[in-house]
mmCIF file of C-alpha atoms in Angstrom:
data_model
loop_
_atom_site.group_PDB
_atom_site.id
_atom_site.type_symbol
_atom_site.label_atom_id
_atom_site.label_comp_id
_atom_site.label_asym_id
_atom_site.label_seq_id
_atom_site.Cartn_x
_atom_site.Cartn_y
_atom_site.Cartn_z
ATOM 1 C CA MET A 28 4.892 4.893 -13.157
ATOM 2 C CA LEU A 29 3.845 2.507 -15.907
ATOM 3 C CA LYS A 30 6.962 3.345 -17.898
ATOM 4 C CA ALA A 31 9.138 2.696 -14.828
ATOM 5 C CA ASP A 32 7.549 -0.764 -14.483
ATOM 6 C CA TYR A 33 6.147 -0.285 -10.982
ATOM 7 C CA SER A 34 3.907 -3.083 -9.725
ATOM 8 C CA PRO A 35 0.100 -2.700 -9.908
ATOM 9 C CA THR A 36 0.031 -2.633 -6.097
ATOM 10 C CA THR A 37 2.477 0.297 -5.900
ATOM 11 C CA ILE A 38 0.559 2.235 -8.571
ATOM 12 C CA LYS A 39 -2.774 1.563 -6.811
ATOM 13 C CA ASP A 40 -1.420 2.666 -3.414
ATOM 14 C CA THR A 41 0.194 5.804 -4.883
ATOM 15 C CA ILE A 42 -3.000 6.879 -6.640
ATOM 16 C CA ALA A 43 -4.983 6.230 -3.447
ATOM 17 C CA GLU A 44 -2.612 8.493 -1.478
ATOM 18 C CA VAL A 45 -2.938 11.275 -4.067
ATOM 19 C CA GLN A 46 -6.720 10.893 -4.051
ATOM 20 C CA GLY A 47 -6.701 11.212 -0.272
ATOM 21 C CA VAL A 48 -4.765 14.480 -0.444
ATOM 22 C CA LEU A 49 -7.134 15.868 -3.069
ATOM 23 C CA TYR A 50 -10.208 14.891 -1.023
ATOM 24 C CA TRP A 51 -8.644 16.727 1.932
ATOM 25 C CA ALA A 52 -8.142 19.793 -0.281
ATOM 26 C CA VAL A 53 -11.833 19.682 -1.250
ATOM 27 C CA ARG A 54 -12.877 19.500 2.403
ATOM 28 C CA GLN A 55 -10.656 22.495 3.157
ATOM 29 C CA ASP A 56 -12.233 24.455 0.247
ATOM 30 C CA LEU A 57 -8.888 24.603 -1.539
ATOM 31 C CA LEU A 58 -10.380 22.797 -4.551
ATOM 32 C CA ASP A 59 -13.904 22.740 -5.950
ATOM 33 C CA ALA A 60 -13.712 19.049 -6.832
ATOM 34 C CA ASN A 61 -11.336 16.110 -6.767
ATOM 35 C CA PRO A 62 -10.041 15.603 -10.329
ATOM 36 C CA LEU A 63 -9.189 11.975 -9.491
ATOM 37 C CA ALA A 64 -12.575 11.091 -8.013
ATOM 38 C CA GLY A 65 -13.696 7.796 -9.505
ATOM 39 C CA TYR A 66 -10.343 7.201 -11.198
ATOM 40 C CA GLN A 67 -10.033 3.487 -11.981
ATOM 41 C CA LYS A 68 -7.027 2.161 -10.096
ATOM 42 C CA PRO A 69 -5.322 -1.093 -11.124
ATOM 43 C CA ARG A 70 -6.097 -4.103 -8.973
ATOM 44 C CA ALA A 71 -3.414 -4.834 -6.395
ATOM 45 C CA ARG A 72 -1.323 -7.910 -7.093
ATOM 46 C CA ARG A 73 -1.939 -10.644 -4.565
ATOM 47 C CA ARG A 74 1.229 -11.593 -2.697
ATOM 48 C CA THR A 75 2.218 -15.242 -2.925
ATOM 49 C CA ARG A 76 5.981 -15.031 -2.311
ATOM 50 C CA ILE A 77 7.317 -16.864 0.721
ATOM 51 C CA ILE A 78 10.916 -17.037 1.956
ATOM 52 C CA SER A 79 12.824 -20.301 1.938
ATOM 53 C CA PRO A 80 15.117 -21.115 4.898
ATOM 54 C CA ASP A 81 18.219 -20.583 2.709
ATOM 55 C CA GLU A 82 16.922 -17.231 1.488
ATOM 56 C CA PHE A 83 16.189 -16.121 5.040
ATOM 57 C CA GLN A 84 19.691 -17.038 6.183
ATOM 58 C CA SER A 85 21.126 -15.044 3.266
ATOM 59 C CA LEU A 86 19.055 -12.024 4.279
ATOM 60 C CA LEU A 87 20.248 -12.309 7.891
ATOM 61 C CA ARG A 88 23.885 -12.475 6.809
ATOM 62 C CA CYS A 89 23.506 -9.283 4.766
ATOM 63 C CA ALA A 90 21.663 -7.307 7.464
ATOM 64 C CA ASP A 91 23.247 -5.270 10.241
ATOM 65 C CA VAL A 92 22.659 -6.519 13.771
ATOM 66 C CA ASN A 93 19.775 -4.106 14.424
ATOM 67 C CA PHE A 94 17.794 -4.992 11.328
ATOM 68 C CA ARG A 95 18.605 -8.675 11.800
ATOM 69 C CA ARG A 96 16.532 -8.485 14.974
ATOM 70 C CA VAL A 97 13.677 -6.983 12.982
ATOM 71 C CA LEU A 98 13.770 -9.792 10.419
ATOM 72 C CA ILE A 99 13.825 -12.436 13.153
ATOM 73 C CA ALA A 100 10.880 -10.774 14.910
ATOM 74 C CA LEU A 101 8.848 -10.644 11.697
ATOM 75 C CA ARG A 102 9.623 -14.238 10.809
ATOM 76 C CA GLN A 103 8.986 -15.741 14.252
ATOM 77 C CA THR A 104 5.839 -13.829 15.207
ATOM 78 C CA GLY A 105 4.103 -13.352 11.850
ATOM 79 C CA CYS A 106 3.487 -9.715 12.799
ATOM 80 C CA ARG A 107 2.750 -6.950 10.362
ATOM 81 C CA PRO A 108 5.866 -4.826 9.700
ATOM 82 C CA ALA A 109 4.173 -1.803 11.292
ATOM 83 C CA GLU A 110 3.472 -3.788 14.474
ATOM 84 C CA VAL A 111 7.169 -4.558 14.895
ATOM 85 C CA ARG A 112 8.305 -1.085 13.847
ATOM 86 C CA GLU A 113 5.925 0.677 16.268
ATOM 87 C CA LEU A 114 6.264 -1.760 19.195
ATOM 88 C CA VAL A 115 7.022 -0.014 22.496
ATOM 89 C CA TRP A 116 8.134 -1.496 25.801
ATOM 90 C CA GLU A 117 4.832 -0.933 27.582
ATOM 91 C CA SER A 118 3.373 -3.505 25.143
ATOM 92 C CA VAL A 119 5.942 -6.145 26.117
ATOM 93 C CA ASP A 120 5.113 -8.615 28.920
ATOM 94 C CA LEU A 121 8.296 -10.601 29.537
ATOM 95 C CA GLU A 122 6.824 -12.622 32.401
ATOM 96 C CA ARG A 123 4.034 -14.043 30.251
ATOM 97 C CA ALA A 124 6.077 -14.013 27.015
ATOM 98 C CA LEU A 125 3.606 -11.780 25.201
ATOM 99 C CA TRP A 126 3.376 -8.639 23.127
ATOM 100 C CA ILE A 127 0.047 -6.951 23.880
ATOM 101 C CA ILE A 128 -0.808 -4.247 21.350
ATOM 102 C CA PRO A 129 -3.873 -2.199 22.402
ATOM 103 C CA GLU A 130 -4.378 -0.464 19.037
ATOM 104 C CA HIS A 131 -3.898 -2.479 15.885
ATOM 105 C CA LYS A 132 -5.114 -2.681 12.300
ATOM 106 C CA THR A 133 -8.180 -4.860 12.840
ATOM 107 C CA ALA A 134 -9.252 -3.340 16.176
ATOM 108 C CA THR A 135 -11.094 -0.530 14.392
ATOM 109 C CA GLN A 136 -13.136 -3.155 12.492
ATOM 110 C CA GLN A 137 -14.402 -4.809 15.676
ATOM 111 C CA THR A 138 -17.605 -3.805 17.488
ATOM 112 C CA GLU A 139 -15.811 -4.628 20.747
ATOM 113 C CA PRO A 140 -12.131 -3.874 20.048
ATOM 114 C CA ALA A 141 -9.733 -6.270 21.744
ATOM 115 C CA PRO A 142 -5.966 -5.944 22.048
ATOM 116 C CA ARG A 143 -3.750 -7.915 19.683
ATOM 117 C CA ILE A 144 -1.975 -10.572 21.744
ATOM 118 C CA ILE A 145 1.190 -12.056 20.251
ATOM 119 C CA PRO A 146 2.773 -15.079 21.974
ATOM 120 C CA LEU A 147 6.555 -15.106 21.816
ATOM 121 C CA PRO A 148 8.522 -18.248 20.936
ATOM 122 C CA ILE A 149 11.511 -18.893 23.193
ATOM 123 C CA PRO A 150 14.168 -17.358 20.844
ATOM 124 C CA MET A 151 12.058 -14.192 20.516
ATOM 125 C CA LEU A 152 11.552 -13.999 24.289
ATOM 126 C CA LYS A 153 15.313 -14.322 24.846
ATOM 127 C CA LEU A 154 15.939 -11.541 22.314
ATOM 128 C CA CYS A 155 13.448 -9.248 24.063
ATOM 129 C CA LYS A 156 15.062 -9.949 27.424
ATOM 130 C CA ARG A 157 18.471 -8.972 26.036
ATOM 131 C CA LEU A 158 17.071 -5.781 24.536
ATOM 132 C CA ALA A 159 15.286 -4.985 27.802
ATOM 133 C CA GLN A 160 18.625 -4.776 29.592
ATOM 134 C CA ARG A 161 19.379 -1.449 27.953
ATOM 135 C CA SER A 162 17.998 1.676 29.590
ATOM 136 C CA HIS A 163 14.502 2.479 28.348
ATOM 137 C CA GLN A 164 11.167 4.044 29.215
ATOM 138 C CA PRO A 165 7.775 2.321 28.698
ATOM 139 C CA SER A 166 7.074 4.589 25.702
ATOM 140 C CA ASP A 167 10.420 3.816 24.005
ATOM 141 C CA HIS A 168 10.493 1.678 20.882
ATOM 142 C CA VAL A 169 11.792 -1.880 21.188
ATOM 143 C CA PHE A 170 13.492 -2.061 17.793
ATOM 144 C CA LEU A 171 15.936 0.744 17.039
ATOM 145 C CA ASN A 172 18.282 1.457 14.136
ATOM 146 C CA LYS A 173 22.059 1.643 14.502
ATOM 147 C CA ARG A 174 21.754 5.289 15.595
ATOM 148 C CA GLY A 175 19.457 4.282 18.441
ATOM 149 C CA LEU A 176 16.357 5.803 16.815
ATOM 150 C CA PRO A 177 13.007 4.240 15.838
ATOM 151 C CA TYR A 178 12.698 3.095 12.231
ATOM 152 C CA THR A 179 10.475 5.028 9.861
ATOM 153 C CA LYS A 180 8.225 3.224 7.377
ATOM 154 C CA ASP A 181 10.304 4.464 4.441
ATOM 155 C CA CYS A 182 13.531 3.341 6.110
ATOM 156 C CA PHE A 183 12.037 -0.125 6.702
ATOM 157 C CA VAL A 184 11.228 -0.521 3.000
ATOM 158 C CA ARG A 185 14.533 0.857 1.689
ATOM 159 C CA LYS A 186 16.523 -1.228 4.162
ATOM 160 C CA MET A 187 14.826 -4.404 3.003
ATOM 161 C CA ASP A 188 15.453 -3.508 -0.646
ATOM 162 C CA ARG A 189 19.185 -3.055 -0.031
ATOM 163 C CA ILE A 190 19.507 -6.276 1.976
ATOM 164 C CA ARG A 191 17.644 -8.286 -0.661
ATOM 165 C CA LYS A 192 19.976 -6.993 -3.374
ATOM 166 C CA ARG A 193 23.103 -7.704 -1.302
ATOM 167 C CA ALA A 194 21.820 -11.208 -0.602
ATOM 168 C CA SER A 195 21.175 -11.743 -4.347
ATOM 169 C CA VAL A 196 17.711 -13.120 -3.609
ATOM 170 C CA ASP A 197 15.934 -13.266 -6.952
ATOM 171 C CA SER A 198 12.269 -12.677 -7.652
ATOM 172 C CA LYS A 199 9.969 -15.636 -8.314
ATOM 173 C CA GLY A 200 7.007 -15.325 -10.637
ATOM 174 C CA GLY A 201 7.837 -11.645 -10.987
ATOM 175 C CA GLU A 202 7.465 -11.081 -7.225
ATOM 176 C CA GLN A 203 10.268 -9.862 -4.986
ATOM 177 C CA ILE A 204 10.677 -10.636 -1.315
ATOM 178 C CA VAL A 205 9.412 -7.757 0.845
ATOM 179 C CA LEU A 206 8.959 -7.400 4.592
ATOM 180 C CA TYR A 207 5.399 -8.707 4.340
ATOM 181 C CA SER A 208 6.809 -11.927 2.852
ATOM 182 C CA CYS A 209 7.815 -12.905 6.405
ATOM 183 C CA ARG A 210 4.135 -12.802 7.388
ATOM 184 C CA HIS A 211 3.116 -14.899 4.387
ATOM 185 C CA THR A 212 5.869 -17.390 5.225
ATOM 186 C CA PHE A 213 4.671 -17.608 8.831
ATOM 187 C CA GLY A 214 1.088 -18.230 7.716
ATOM 188 C CA THR A 215 2.077 -20.848 5.154
ATOM 189 C CA GLN A 216 4.401 -22.814 7.419
ATOM 190 C CA ASN A 217 1.904 -22.915 10.286
ATOM 191 C CA ALA A 218 -1.057 -23.941 8.133
ATOM 192 C CA GLY A 219 -2.064 -27.456 9.125
ATOM 193 C CA LYS A 220 -0.182 -27.304 12.420
ATOM 194 C CA VAL A 221 -3.030 -25.398 14.070
ATOM 195 C CA SER A 222 -6.688 -24.879 13.176
ATOM 196 C CA ASP A 223 -7.760 -22.090 10.827
ATOM 197 C CA ILE A 224 -9.265 -20.168 13.753
ATOM 198 C CA GLU A 225 -6.070 -20.507 15.772
ATOM 199 C CA LEU A 226 -3.941 -19.350 12.840
ATOM 200 C CA ALA A 227 -6.240 -16.358 12.371
ATOM 201 C CA GLU A 228 -5.685 -15.481 16.039
ATOM 202 C CA LEU A 229 -1.909 -15.735 15.632
ATOM 203 C CA LEU A 230 -2.017 -13.427 12.594
ATOM 204 C CA GLY A 231 -4.426 -10.976 14.238
ATOM 205 C CA HIS A 232 -7.298 -11.526 11.805
ATOM 206 C CA THR A 233 -10.956 -11.177 12.700
ATOM 207 C CA GLU A 234 -12.040 -13.428 9.809
ATOM 208 C CA VAL A 235 -10.572 -16.763 8.758
ATOM 209 C CA ARG A 236 -11.036 -15.951 5.056
ATOM 210 C CA THR A 237 -8.480 -13.157 5.446
ATOM 211 C CA THR A 238 -5.992 -15.686 6.816
ATOM 212 C CA HIS A 239 -6.346 -17.794 3.669
ATOM 213 C CA ARG A 240 -4.624 -15.014 1.708
ATOM 214 C CA TYR A 241 -1.466 -15.715 3.704
ATOM 215 C CA VAL A 242 -1.315 -19.449 3.026
ATOM 216 C CA HIS A 243 0.468 -20.567 -0.151
ATOM 217 C CA LEU A 244 0.915 -24.322 -0.256
ATOM 218 C CA ASN A 245 3.461 -25.782 -2.652
ATOM 219 C CA PRO A 246 3.158 -29.319 -4.124
ATOM 220 C CA ASP A 247 5.310 -30.865 -1.352
ATOM 221 C CA ARG A 248 3.044 -29.452 1.360
ATOM 222 C CA LEU A 249 -0.060 -30.644 -0.517
ATOM 223 C CA HIS A 250 1.349 -34.184 -0.716
ATOM 224 C CA ASP A 251 2.081 -34.064 3.010
ATOM 225 C CA ILE A 252 -1.492 -32.953 3.750
ATOM 226 C CA ARG A 253 -2.892 -35.761 1.583
ATOM 227 C CA GLN A 254 -0.754 -38.379 3.368
ATOM 228 C CA ARG A 255 -1.855 -37.143 6.788
ATOM 229 C CA ALA A 256 -5.485 -37.072 5.658
ATOM 230 C CA HIS A 257 -5.281 -40.711 4.576
ATOM 231 C CA GLY A 258 -3.395 -41.903 7.637
#
């Protein structure tokens, strides 16, 4: 993987997956010990890449209509890719303009787990209402591929890679745009418009310090903050 120039994050995640399989094999008495136990993984690279409006429009133009909806959902809600990919109709409340996800990433970290509540901006609500017109069951997925099937995680990643290449969106600072970049863009562009606690709620974080990882202010935004701070 080092020779193929994979990112430290990809290498770290791959090794972690292999370690998990080997630990399972030990628990099943298929191995006496995990040969990768204690293996020093590289530190994941911190994401800082956000998507400019022009770049986002280029991505939309190069995406098919089904995946265009996915990109819009990610960009407008700040959701994790998995939350959009796994969203089912029973989690959609059109009357109150909400997505209510009972099981989510941070729920397992809470002593009193609460559902993840995602308010929908008007364009996103209109999109959901259009999608709701097709025949569906409460357990059906909201976002489907062109074959009418739910997206897999691998398909999500490969689809984004192809669209980014077609759109000729270059890397910046050695970092490519990925699906999670929509979440970082959402966090960055809403920083300062709402309080830190409110932004953490929008992103589904239990701690504000986690939210800070999703805010990447450029010099123009810093100047704007300074001007507002000084009246």
